[in-house]
């Protein structure tokens, strides 16, 4: 088995290789695929990737590149295919599937991706739990975990808008891949909750994270109570209620914002995140079928 550091190094270089070899006319150029296969083989050999697994790994990378470029067909995936791909993403990320036995699981998932590309819904032998209770239990905020990254993707998908003027928040992966990014705002500020004696686990929790503009976090909100800074934004932003829905906060009063009720906010938002994930997962019996 290869060590995690080696696998991370391979993944990093593969990502660079995919971006370098993909082009606008990827779908029309078999030469681009051939070039990528050669590059990937050399990379796997460089890191001592098991020879008997290299062919499968190369094809998996090319398949992923095709998905990134829009697949073999330049048109977008069909509604069903998109739904199946979304379902695959949530199952893999929320289960933190690639935290161990990576080679074996990649082999299984390559077959699943092939089924999806053939417009078939794969069977899964992994159970995912996205209940409110599990989100609370596993929600310590760290941008290095796939469980947390998945929920951040969910938040980013909402196209979060700025509290003060309802403009779309500018996001960059360079900013978002770090847990200490200024784009990540603890809705109930850490300093405020610490003064209230709240436990650090519940302070630095994904349920308490919103994606905001850098300057709001740094210059305006700081350690103010939510009722304080939201009243300021209410004067500036006539669409504040709609703005907050893009942060999965549906009702400022019901979520306890005006009363600075963190327990009520925490409970409502954890439930809201769970409900949003549920819309994206295809419910099916867990299969023990081997692929």
PDB file of C-alpha atoms in Angstrom:
ATOM      1  CA  UNK A   1       0.000   0.000   0.000  1.00  0.00           C
ATOM      2  CA  UNK A   2       1.219   3.504  -0.803  1.00  0.00           C
ATOM      3  CA  UNK A   3       1.555   6.087   1.936  1.00  0.00           C
ATOM      4  CA  UNK A   4      -0.847   9.009   2.229  1.00  0.00           C
ATOM      5  CA  UNK A   5       1.900  11.546   1.473  1.00  0.00           C
ATOM      6  CA  UNK A   6       2.753   9.816  -1.801  1.00  0.00           C
ATOM      7  CA  UNK A   7      -0.907   9.567  -2.792  1.00  0.00           C
ATOM      8  CA  UNK A   8      -1.372  13.279  -2.053  1.00  0.00           C
ATOM      9  CA  UNK A   9       1.694  14.119  -4.158  1.00  0.00           C
ATOM     10  CA  UNK A  10       0.345  12.034  -7.044  1.00  0.00           C
ATOM     11  CA  UNK A  11      -3.096  13.665  -6.736  1.00  0.00           C
ATOM     12  CA  UNK A  12      -1.528  17.138  -6.756  1.00  0.00           C
ATOM     13  CA  UNK A  13       0.534  16.484  -9.882  1.00  0.00           C
ATOM     14  CA  UNK A  14      -2.373  14.731 -11.597  1.00  0.00           C
ATOM     15  CA  UNK A  15      -4.522  17.802 -11.014  1.00  0.00           C
ATOM     16  CA  UNK A  16      -1.869  20.027 -12.609  1.00  0.00           C
ATOM     17  CA  UNK A  17      -1.519  17.581 -15.513  1.00  0.00           C
ATOM     18  CA  UNK A  18      -5.249  17.515 -16.202  1.00  0.00           C
ATOM     19  CA  UNK A  19      -5.465  21.301 -16.265  1.00  0.00           C
ATOM     20  CA  UNK A  20      -2.421  21.549 -18.524  1.00  0.00           C
ATOM     21  CA  UNK A  21      -3.684  19.005 -21.055  1.00  0.00           C
ATOM     22  CA  UNK A  22      -7.316  20.010 -21.244  1.00  0.00           C
ATOM     23  CA  UNK A  23      -8.258  22.460 -23.989  1.00  0.00           C
ATOM     24  CA  UNK A  24     -11.365  24.012 -25.493  1.00  0.00           C
ATOM     25  CA  UNK A  25     -11.499  21.333 -28.188  1.00  0.00           C
ATOM     26  CA  UNK A  26     -10.810  18.433 -25.793  1.00  0.00           C
ATOM     27  CA  UNK A  27     -13.921  16.633 -27.017  1.00  0.00           C
ATOM     28  CA  UNK A  28     -12.586  16.609 -30.585  1.00  0.00           C
ATOM     29  CA  UNK A  29      -8.970  15.636 -29.926  1.00  0.00           C
ATOM     30  CA  UNK A  30      -7.983  12.037 -29.342  1.00  0.00           C
ATOM     31  CA  UNK A  31      -4.412  13.348 -29.336  1.00  0.00           C
ATOM     32  CA  UNK A  32      -5.140  15.219 -26.097  1.00  0.00           C
ATOM     33  CA  UNK A  33      -6.239  11.978 -24.442  1.00  0.00           C
ATOM     34  CA  UNK A  34      -3.186  10.133 -25.737  1.00  0.00           C
ATOM     35  CA  UNK A  35      -0.880  12.840 -24.446  1.00  0.00           C
ATOM     36  CA  UNK A  36      -2.545  12.745 -21.054  1.00  0.00           C
ATOM     37  CA  UNK A  37      -2.223   8.946 -20.848  1.00  0.00           C
ATOM     38  CA  UNK A  38       1.519   9.218 -21.486  1.00  0.00           C
ATOM     39  CA  UNK A  39       1.915  11.974 -18.890  1.00  0.00           C
ATOM     40  CA  UNK A  40      -0.049  10.055 -16.268  1.00  0.00           C
ATOM     41  CA  UNK A  41       1.910   6.817 -16.885  1.00  0.00           C
ATOM     42  CA  UNK A  42       5.189   8.673 -16.388  1.00  0.00           C
ATOM     43  CA  UNK A  43       3.893  10.280 -13.214  1.00  0.00           C
ATOM     44  CA  UNK A  44       2.699   6.998 -11.737  1.00  0.00           C
ATOM     45  CA  UNK A  45       6.010   5.343 -12.591  1.00  0.00           C
ATOM     46  CA  UNK A  46       7.900   8.254 -10.998  1.00  0.00           C
ATOM     47  CA  UNK A  47       6.157   7.639  -7.680  1.00  0.00           C
ATOM     48  CA  UNK A  48       6.384   3.858  -7.832  1.00  0.00           C
ATOM     49  CA  UNK A  49       2.670   3.273  -8.331  1.00  0.00           C
ATOM     50  CA  UNK A  50       1.976  -0.500  -8.524  1.00  0.00           C
ATOM     51  CA  UNK A  51       2.433  -1.581 -12.189  1.00  0.00           C
ATOM     52  CA  UNK A  52      -0.575  -3.900 -12.130  1.00  0.00           C
ATOM     53  CA  UNK A  53      -2.841  -0.986 -11.165  1.00  0.00           C
ATOM     54  CA  UNK A  54      -1.419   1.637 -13.522  1.00  0.00           C
ATOM     55  CA  UNK A  55      -3.633   0.903 -16.535  1.00  0.00           C
ATOM     56  CA  UNK A  56      -6.790   1.235 -14.469  1.00  0.00           C
ATOM     57  CA  UNK A  57      -5.509   4.409 -12.791  1.00  0.00           C
ATOM     58  CA  UNK A  58      -4.677   6.011 -16.144  1.00  0.00           C
ATOM     59  CA  UNK A  59      -8.149   5.335 -17.520  1.00  0.00           C
ATOM     60  CA  UNK A  60      -9.735   6.662 -14.323  1.00  0.00           C
ATOM     61  CA  UNK A  61      -7.825   9.940 -14.662  1.00  0.00           C
ATOM     62  CA  UNK A  62      -8.823  10.301 -18.328  1.00  0.00           C
ATOM     63  CA  UNK A  63     -12.462   9.615 -17.421  1.00  0.00           C
ATOM     64  CA  UNK A  64     -12.318  12.302 -14.740  1.00  0.00           C
ATOM     65  CA  UNK A  65     -10.799  14.729 -17.248  1.00  0.00           C
ATOM     66  CA  UNK A  66     -13.606  13.968 -19.690  1.00  0.00           C
ATOM     67  CA  UNK A  67     -16.142  14.745 -16.977  1.00  0.00           C
ATOM     68  CA  UNK A  68     -14.361  18.018 -16.207  1.00  0.00           C
ATOM     69  CA  UNK A  69     -14.372  18.939 -19.894  1.00  0.00           C
ATOM     70  CA  UNK A  70     -18.002  18.023 -20.385  1.00  0.00           C
ATOM     71  CA  UNK A  71     -17.626  14.347 -21.282  1.00  0.00           C
ATOM     72  CA  UNK A  72     -17.427  12.755 -24.718  1.00  0.00           C
ATOM     73  CA  UNK A  73     -20.454  14.804 -25.761  1.00  0.00           C
ATOM     74  CA  UNK A  74     -20.030  18.595 -25.691  1.00  0.00           C
ATOM     75  CA  UNK A  75     -23.589  18.922 -24.413  1.00  0.00           C
ATOM     76  CA  UNK A  76     -24.252  18.989 -20.698  1.00  0.00           C
ATOM     77  CA  UNK A  77     -25.126  15.713 -18.957  1.00  0.00           C
ATOM     78  CA  UNK A  78     -28.754  14.678 -19.107  1.00  0.00           C
ATOM     79  CA  UNK A  79     -30.933  15.457 -16.121  1.00  0.00           C
ATOM     80  CA  UNK A  80     -30.676  11.872 -14.880  1.00  0.00           C
ATOM     81  CA  UNK A  81     -26.916  11.711 -15.410  1.00  0.00           C
ATOM     82  CA  UNK A  82     -26.390  14.997 -13.562  1.00  0.00           C
ATOM     83  CA  UNK A  83     -28.518  13.708 -10.698  1.00  0.00           C
ATOM     84  CA  UNK A  84     -26.476  10.481 -10.576  1.00  0.00           C
ATOM     85  CA  UNK A  85     -23.200  12.439 -10.593  1.00  0.00           C
ATOM     86  CA  UNK A  86     -24.442  14.690  -7.788  1.00  0.00           C
ATOM     87  CA  UNK A  87     -25.487  11.636  -5.807  1.00  0.00           C
ATOM     88  CA  UNK A  88     -22.050  10.058  -6.339  1.00  0.00           C
ATOM     89  CA  UNK A  89     -20.310  13.226  -5.153  1.00  0.00           C
ATOM     90  CA  UNK A  90     -22.328  13.441  -1.946  1.00  0.00           C
ATOM     91  CA  UNK A  91     -21.892   9.762  -1.122  1.00  0.00           C
ATOM     92  CA  UNK A  92     -18.120   9.851  -1.625  1.00  0.00           C
ATOM     93  CA  UNK A  93     -17.498  13.121   0.178  1.00  0.00           C
ATOM     94  CA  UNK A  94     -19.858  12.768   3.130  1.00  0.00           C
ATOM     95  CA  UNK A  95     -18.651   9.230   3.843  1.00  0.00           C
ATOM     96  CA  UNK A  96     -15.008  10.450   3.646  1.00  0.00           C
ATOM     97  CA  UNK A  97     -14.551   7.440   1.406  1.00  0.00           C
ATOM     98  CA  UNK A  98     -10.979   8.056   0.293  1.00  0.00           C
ATOM     99  CA  UNK A  99      -9.510   8.352   3.764  1.00  0.00           C
ATOM    100  CA  UNK A 100      -8.246   4.745   3.512  1.00  0.00           C
ATOM    101  CA  UNK A 101      -7.823   1.846   1.014  1.00  0.00           C
ATOM    102  CA  UNK A 102      -7.721   4.370  -1.813  1.00  0.00           C
ATOM    103  CA  UNK A 103      -6.677   2.037  -4.657  1.00  0.00           C
ATOM    104  CA  UNK A 104      -9.444  -0.478  -3.992  1.00  0.00           C
ATOM    105  CA  UNK A 105     -12.110   2.174  -3.721  1.00  0.00           C
ATOM    106  CA  UNK A 106     -10.944   3.946  -6.878  1.00  0.00           C
ATOM    107  CA  UNK A 107     -11.309   0.690  -8.771  1.00  0.00           C
ATOM    108  CA  UNK A 108     -14.870   0.290  -7.501  1.00  0.00           C
ATOM    109  CA  UNK A 109     -15.766   3.890  -8.202  1.00  0.00           C
ATOM    110  CA  UNK A 110     -14.366   3.812 -11.743  1.00  0.00           C
ATOM    111  CA  UNK A 111     -17.006   1.198 -12.525  1.00  0.00           C
ATOM    112  CA  UNK A 112     -19.646   3.359 -10.907  1.00  0.00           C
ATOM    113  CA  UNK A 113     -18.625   6.385 -12.981  1.00  0.00           C
ATOM    114  CA  UNK A 114     -18.782   4.207 -16.114  1.00  0.00           C
ATOM    115  CA  UNK A 115     -22.338   3.228 -15.170  1.00  0.00           C
ATOM    116  CA  UNK A 116     -23.275   6.877 -14.685  1.00  0.00           C
ATOM    117  CA  UNK A 117     -21.804   7.780 -18.090  1.00  0.00           C
ATOM    118  CA  UNK A 118     -24.072   5.091 -19.504  1.00  0.00           C
ATOM    119  CA  UNK A 119     -26.979   6.820 -17.765  1.00  0.00           C
ATOM    120  CA  UNK A 120     -27.351   4.067 -15.171  1.00  0.00           C
ATOM    121  CA  UNK A 121     -27.751   4.568 -11.426  1.00  0.00           C
ATOM    122  CA  UNK A 122     -25.008   2.626  -9.602  1.00  0.00           C
ATOM    123  CA  UNK A 123     -25.614   0.520  -6.512  1.00  0.00           C
ATOM    124  CA  UNK A 124     -23.684   1.444  -3.401  1.00  0.00           C
ATOM    125  CA  UNK A 125     -22.358  -0.569  -0.489  1.00  0.00           C
ATOM    126  CA  UNK A 126     -21.734   2.478   1.681  1.00  0.00           C
ATOM    127  CA  UNK A 127     -24.191   4.171   3.984  1.00  0.00           C
ATOM    128  CA  UNK A 128     -24.163   7.936   4.351  1.00  0.00           C
ATOM    129  CA  UNK A 129     -25.715   9.785   7.238  1.00  0.00           C
ATOM    130  CA  UNK A 130     -26.521  13.450   6.701  1.00  0.00           C
ATOM    131  CA  UNK A 131     -28.970  13.800   9.581  1.00  0.00           C
ATOM    132  CA  UNK A 132     -28.894  16.911  11.732  1.00  0.00           C
ATOM    133  CA  UNK A 133     -27.380  14.877  14.549  1.00  0.00           C
ATOM    134  CA  UNK A 134     -24.514  13.595  12.383  1.00  0.00           C
ATOM    135  CA  UNK A 135     -23.795  17.040  10.979  1.00  0.00           C
ATOM    136  CA  UNK A 136     -23.521  18.312  14.552  1.00  0.00           C
ATOM    137  CA  UNK A 137     -21.379  15.367  15.654  1.00  0.00           C
ATOM    138  CA  UNK A 138     -18.932  15.588  12.717  1.00  0.00           C
ATOM    139  CA  UNK A 139     -19.063  19.325  12.157  1.00  0.00           C
ATOM    140  CA  UNK A 140     -15.781  20.559  13.662  1.00  0.00           C
ATOM    141  CA  UNK A 141     -14.631  23.078  11.070  1.00  0.00           C
ATOM    142  CA  UNK A 142     -11.516  21.995   9.196  1.00  0.00           C
ATOM    143  CA  UNK A 143     -11.110  22.668   5.478  1.00  0.00           C
ATOM    144  CA  UNK A 144      -8.992  19.498   5.134  1.00  0.00           C
ATOM    145  CA  UNK A 145     -11.885  17.042   5.586  1.00  0.00           C
ATOM    146  CA  UNK A 146     -14.099  15.954   2.716  1.00  0.00           C
ATOM    147  CA  UNK A 147     -17.190  15.964   4.966  1.00  0.00           C
ATOM    148  CA  UNK A 148     -16.662  19.663   5.694  1.00  0.00           C
ATOM    149  CA  UNK A 149     -15.591  20.480   2.132  1.00  0.00           C
ATOM    150  CA  UNK A 150     -18.847  18.971   0.857  1.00  0.00           C
ATOM    151  CA  UNK A 151     -20.921  21.254   3.077  1.00  0.00           C
ATOM    152  CA  UNK A 152     -18.800  24.222   1.988  1.00  0.00           C
ATOM    153  CA  UNK A 153     -19.609  23.257  -1.619  1.00  0.00           C
ATOM    154  CA  UNK A 154     -23.278  23.259  -0.654  1.00  0.00           C
ATOM    155  CA  UNK A 155     -22.895  26.765   0.771  1.00  0.00           C
ATOM    156  CA  UNK A 156     -20.980  28.009  -2.262  1.00  0.00           C
ATOM    157  CA  UNK A 157     -23.612  26.524  -4.607  1.00  0.00           C
ATOM    158  CA  UNK A 158     -26.199  28.894  -3.102  1.00  0.00           C
ATOM    159  CA  UNK A 159     -24.209  31.817  -4.568  1.00  0.00           C
ATOM    160  CA  UNK A 160     -24.040  33.558  -1.191  1.00  0.00           C
ATOM    161  CA  UNK A 161     -24.670  37.290  -1.251  1.00  0.00           C
ATOM    162  CA  UNK A 162     -23.097  40.040   0.776  1.00  0.00           C
ATOM    163  CA  UNK A 163     -24.931  40.975   3.957  1.00  0.00           C
ATOM    164  CA  UNK A 164     -24.645  44.696   3.335  1.00  0.00           C
ATOM    165  CA  UNK A 165     -25.666  45.120  -0.323  1.00  0.00           C
ATOM    166  CA  UNK A 166     -26.968  41.799  -1.672  1.00  0.00           C
ATOM    167  CA  UNK A 167     -24.124  41.527  -4.211  1.00  0.00           C
ATOM    168  CA  UNK A 168     -22.688  38.099  -4.952  1.00  0.00           C
ATOM    169  CA  UNK A 169     -19.741  37.226  -2.727  1.00  0.00           C
ATOM    170  CA  UNK A 170     -16.535  36.793  -4.721  1.00  0.00           C
ATOM    171  CA  UNK A 171     -14.991  33.399  -3.976  1.00  0.00           C
ATOM    172  CA  UNK A 172     -11.706  31.821  -4.966  1.00  0.00           C
ATOM    173  CA  UNK A 173     -10.484  28.307  -4.283  1.00  0.00           C
ATOM    174  CA  UNK A 174      -7.164  29.817  -3.202  1.00  0.00           C
ATOM    175  CA  UNK A 175      -9.039  31.525  -0.392  1.00  0.00           C
ATOM    176  CA  UNK A 176     -11.525  28.799   0.447  1.00  0.00           C
ATOM    177  CA  UNK A 177      -9.098  25.894   0.793  1.00  0.00           C
ATOM    178  CA  UNK A 178      -7.761  27.350   4.053  1.00  0.00           C
ATOM    179  CA  UNK A 179      -9.820  27.195   7.231  1.00  0.00           C
ATOM    180  CA  UNK A 180      -8.425  30.570   8.329  1.00  0.00           C
ATOM    181  CA  UNK A 181      -9.580  32.302   5.149  1.00  0.00           C
ATOM    182  CA  UNK A 182     -11.152  35.708   5.674  1.00  0.00           C
ATOM    183  CA  UNK A 183     -14.051  34.479   3.533  1.00  0.00           C
ATOM    184  CA  UNK A 184     -15.108  32.131   6.302  1.00  0.00           C
ATOM    185  CA  UNK A 185     -17.145  34.011   8.855  1.00  0.00           C
ATOM    186  CA  UNK A 186     -18.345  32.565  12.156  1.00  0.00           C
ATOM    187  CA  UNK A 187     -21.862  33.964  12.069  1.00  0.00           C
ATOM    188  CA  UNK A 188     -21.818  34.142  15.847  1.00  0.00           C
ATOM    189  CA  UNK A 189     -18.246  35.508  16.139  1.00  0.00           C
ATOM    190  CA  UNK A 190     -15.731  33.379  18.027  1.00  0.00           C
ATOM    191  CA  UNK A 191     -14.712  36.165  20.403  1.00  0.00           C
ATOM    192  CA  UNK A 192     -18.365  36.878  21.187  1.00  0.00           C
ATOM    193  CA  UNK A 193     -19.179  33.232  21.944  1.00  0.00           C
ATOM    194  CA  UNK A 194     -16.013  32.743  24.005  1.00  0.00           C
ATOM    195  CA  UNK A 195     -17.104  35.594  26.258  1.00  0.00           C
ATOM    196  CA  UNK A 196     -20.418  33.791  26.666  1.00  0.00           C
ATOM    197  CA  UNK A 197     -18.570  30.627  27.753  1.00  0.00           C
ATOM    198  CA  UNK A 198     -19.552  28.524  24.729  1.00  0.00           C
ATOM    199  CA  UNK A 199     -17.578  25.329  24.102  1.00  0.00           C
ATOM    200  CA  UNK A 200     -14.943  25.684  21.342  1.00  0.00           C
ATOM    201  CA  UNK A 201     -16.297  22.639  19.480  1.00  0.00           C
ATOM    202  CA  UNK A 202     -19.628  24.381  18.940  1.00  0.00           C
ATOM    203  CA  UNK A 203     -17.993  27.747  18.220  1.00  0.00           C
ATOM    204  CA  UNK A 204     -15.708  26.524  15.438  1.00  0.00           C
ATOM    205  CA  UNK A 205     -18.404  24.433  13.794  1.00  0.00           C
ATOM    206  CA  UNK A 206     -19.504  24.192  10.170  1.00  0.00           C
ATOM    207  CA  UNK A 207     -23.047  25.102  11.253  1.00  0.00           C
ATOM    208  CA  UNK A 208     -21.676  28.466  12.428  1.00  0.00           C
ATOM    209  CA  UNK A 209     -19.805  29.182   9.169  1.00  0.00           C
ATOM    210  CA  UNK A 210     -20.986  31.543   6.432  1.00  0.00           C
ATOM    211  CA  UNK A 211     -19.126  32.691   3.319  1.00  0.00           C
ATOM    212  CA  UNK A 212     -18.733  36.471   3.214  1.00  0.00           C
ATOM    213  CA  UNK A 213     -16.666  39.243   1.680  1.00  0.00           C
ATOM    214  CA  UNK A 214     -13.264  39.724   3.238  1.00  0.00           C
ATOM    215  CA  UNK A 215     -13.804  43.338   4.259  1.00  0.00           C
ATOM    216  CA  UNK A 216     -17.089  42.592   6.094  1.00  0.00           C
ATOM    217  CA  UNK A 217     -15.360  40.003   8.230  1.00  0.00           C
ATOM    218  CA  UNK A 218     -12.257  42.043   8.894  1.00  0.00           C
ATOM    219  CA  UNK A 219     -13.495  45.626   9.177  1.00  0.00           C
ATOM    220  CA  UNK A 220     -17.178  45.662  10.076  1.00  0.00           C
ATOM    221  CA  UNK A 221     -18.420  42.531  11.850  1.00  0.00           C
ATOM    222  CA  UNK A 222     -15.376  41.714  13.994  1.00  0.00           C
ATOM    223  CA  UNK A 223     -16.632  40.448  17.400  1.00  0.00           C
ATOM    224  CA  UNK A 224     -20.052  42.101  17.360  1.00  0.00           C
ATOM    225  CA  UNK A 225     -23.151  40.176  18.417  1.00  0.00           C
ATOM    226  CA  UNK A 226     -25.262  39.062  15.418  1.00  0.00           C
ATOM    227  CA  UNK A 227     -28.214  41.198  16.524  1.00  0.00           C
ATOM    228  CA  UNK A 228     -25.905  44.217  16.490  1.00  0.00           C
ATOM    229  CA  UNK A 229     -24.280  43.837  13.103  1.00  0.00           C
ATOM    230  CA  UNK A 230     -27.395  42.474  11.390  1.00  0.00           C
ATOM    231  CA  UNK A 231     -29.340  45.578  12.462  1.00  0.00           C
ATOM    232  CA  UNK A 232     -26.647  47.642  10.742  1.00  0.00           C
ATOM    233  CA  UNK A 233     -27.014  45.607   7.555  1.00  0.00           C
ATOM    234  CA  UNK A 234     -30.808  45.746   7.749  1.00  0.00           C
ATOM    235  CA  UNK A 235     -30.553  49.522   7.299  1.00  0.00           C
ATOM    236  CA  UNK A 236     -28.271  49.155   4.274  1.00  0.00           C
ATOM    237  CA  UNK A 237     -29.796  46.120   2.572  1.00  0.00           C
ATOM    238  CA  UNK A 238     -33.527  46.248   1.879  1.00  0.00           C
ATOM    239  CA  UNK A 239     -33.368  42.620   0.677  1.00  0.00           C
ATOM    240  CA  UNK A 240     -31.668  41.257   3.778  1.00  0.00           C
ATOM    241  CA  UNK A 241     -34.164  38.417   4.304  1.00  0.00           C
ATOM    242  CA  UNK A 242     -33.554  37.167   0.757  1.00  0.00           C
ATOM    243  CA  UNK A 243     -29.817  37.651   1.162  1.00  0.00           C
ATOM    244  CA  UNK A 244     -29.745  35.437   4.239  1.00  0.00           C
ATOM    245  CA  UNK A 245     -31.534  32.621   2.423  1.00  0.00           C
ATOM    246  CA  UNK A 246     -28.444  32.344   0.207  1.00  0.00           C
ATOM    247  CA  UNK A 247     -26.567  31.485   3.422  1.00  0.00           C
ATOM    248  CA  UNK A 248     -29.114  28.791   4.388  1.00  0.00           C
ATOM    249  CA  UNK A 249     -30.564  31.073   7.064  1.00  0.00           C
ATOM    250  CA  UNK A 250     -34.235  31.259   6.210  1.00  0.00           C
ATOM    251  CA  UNK A 251     -35.704  33.516   8.879  1.00  0.00           C
ATOM    252  CA  UNK A 252     -33.721  35.870  11.101  1.00  0.00           C
ATOM    253  CA  UNK A 253     -36.308  35.864  13.855  1.00  0.00           C
ATOM    254  CA  UNK A 254     -37.036  32.124  13.808  1.00  0.00           C
ATOM    255  CA  UNK A 255     -33.288  31.410  13.847  1.00  0.00           C
ATOM    256  CA  UNK A 256     -32.876  33.495  17.015  1.00  0.00           C
ATOM    257  CA  UNK A 257     -30.678  36.167  15.405  1.00  0.00           C
ATOM    258  CA  UNK A 258     -32.379  39.196  16.934  1.00  0.00           C
ATOM    259  CA  UNK A 259     -32.145  37.620  20.408  1.00  0.00           C
ATOM    260  CA  UNK A 260     -28.571  36.367  19.943  1.00  0.00           C
ATOM    261  CA  UNK A 261     -29.865  32.875  20.734  1.00  0.00           C
ATOM    262  CA  UNK A 262     -27.005  30.636  19.557  1.00  0.00           C
ATOM    263  CA  UNK A 263     -28.648  27.374  20.593  1.00  0.00           C
ATOM    264  CA  UNK A 264     -31.748  28.146  18.521  1.00  0.00           C
ATOM    265  CA  UNK A 265     -29.657  29.305  15.560  1.00  0.00           C
ATOM    266  CA  UNK A 266     -27.439  26.221  15.740  1.00  0.00           C
ATOM    267  CA  UNK A 267     -30.397  23.812  15.820  1.00  0.00           C
ATOM    268  CA  UNK A 268     -32.261  25.470  12.946  1.00  0.00           C
ATOM    269  CA  UNK A 269     -29.246  25.807  10.672  1.00  0.00           C
ATOM    270  CA  UNK A 270     -28.030  22.239  11.225  1.00  0.00           C
ATOM    271  CA  UNK A 271     -31.490  21.077  10.227  1.00  0.00           C
ATOM    272  CA  UNK A 272     -31.505  23.376   7.181  1.00  0.00           C
ATOM    273  CA  UNK A 273     -28.157  22.003   5.957  1.00  0.00           C
ATOM    274  CA  UNK A 274     -29.413  18.437   6.411  1.00  0.00           C
ATOM    275  CA  UNK A 275     -32.577  19.193   4.417  1.00  0.00           C
ATOM    276  CA  UNK A 276     -30.539  20.760   1.597  1.00  0.00           C
ATOM    277  CA  UNK A 277     -28.285  17.700   1.305  1.00  0.00           C
ATOM    278  CA  UNK A 278     -31.329  15.421   1.289  1.00  0.00           C
ATOM    279  CA  UNK A 279     -32.510  17.108  -1.923  1.00  0.00           C
ATOM    280  CA  UNK A 280     -29.341  15.951  -3.659  1.00  0.00           C
ATOM    281  CA  UNK A 281     -29.046  12.324  -2.547  1.00  0.00           C
ATOM    282  CA  UNK A 282     -30.955   9.549  -4.283  1.00  0.00           C
ATOM    283  CA  UNK A 283     -32.401   7.315  -1.594  1.00  0.00           C
ATOM    284  CA  UNK A 284     -31.810   3.646  -2.312  1.00  0.00           C
ATOM    285  CA  UNK A 285     -31.181   0.491  -0.265  1.00  0.00           C
ATOM    286  CA  UNK A 286     -27.534  -0.089   0.639  1.00  0.00           C
ATOM    287  CA  UNK A 287     -26.289  -2.865  -1.625  1.00  0.00           C
ATOM    288  CA  UNK A 288     -23.722  -5.478  -0.692  1.00  0.00           C
ATOM    289  CA  UNK A 289     -23.157  -6.247  -4.338  1.00  0.00           C
ATOM    290  CA  UNK A 290     -19.456  -6.350  -5.265  1.00  0.00           C
ATOM    291  CA  UNK A 291     -18.497  -4.368  -8.329  1.00  0.00           C
TER     292      UNK A 291
END
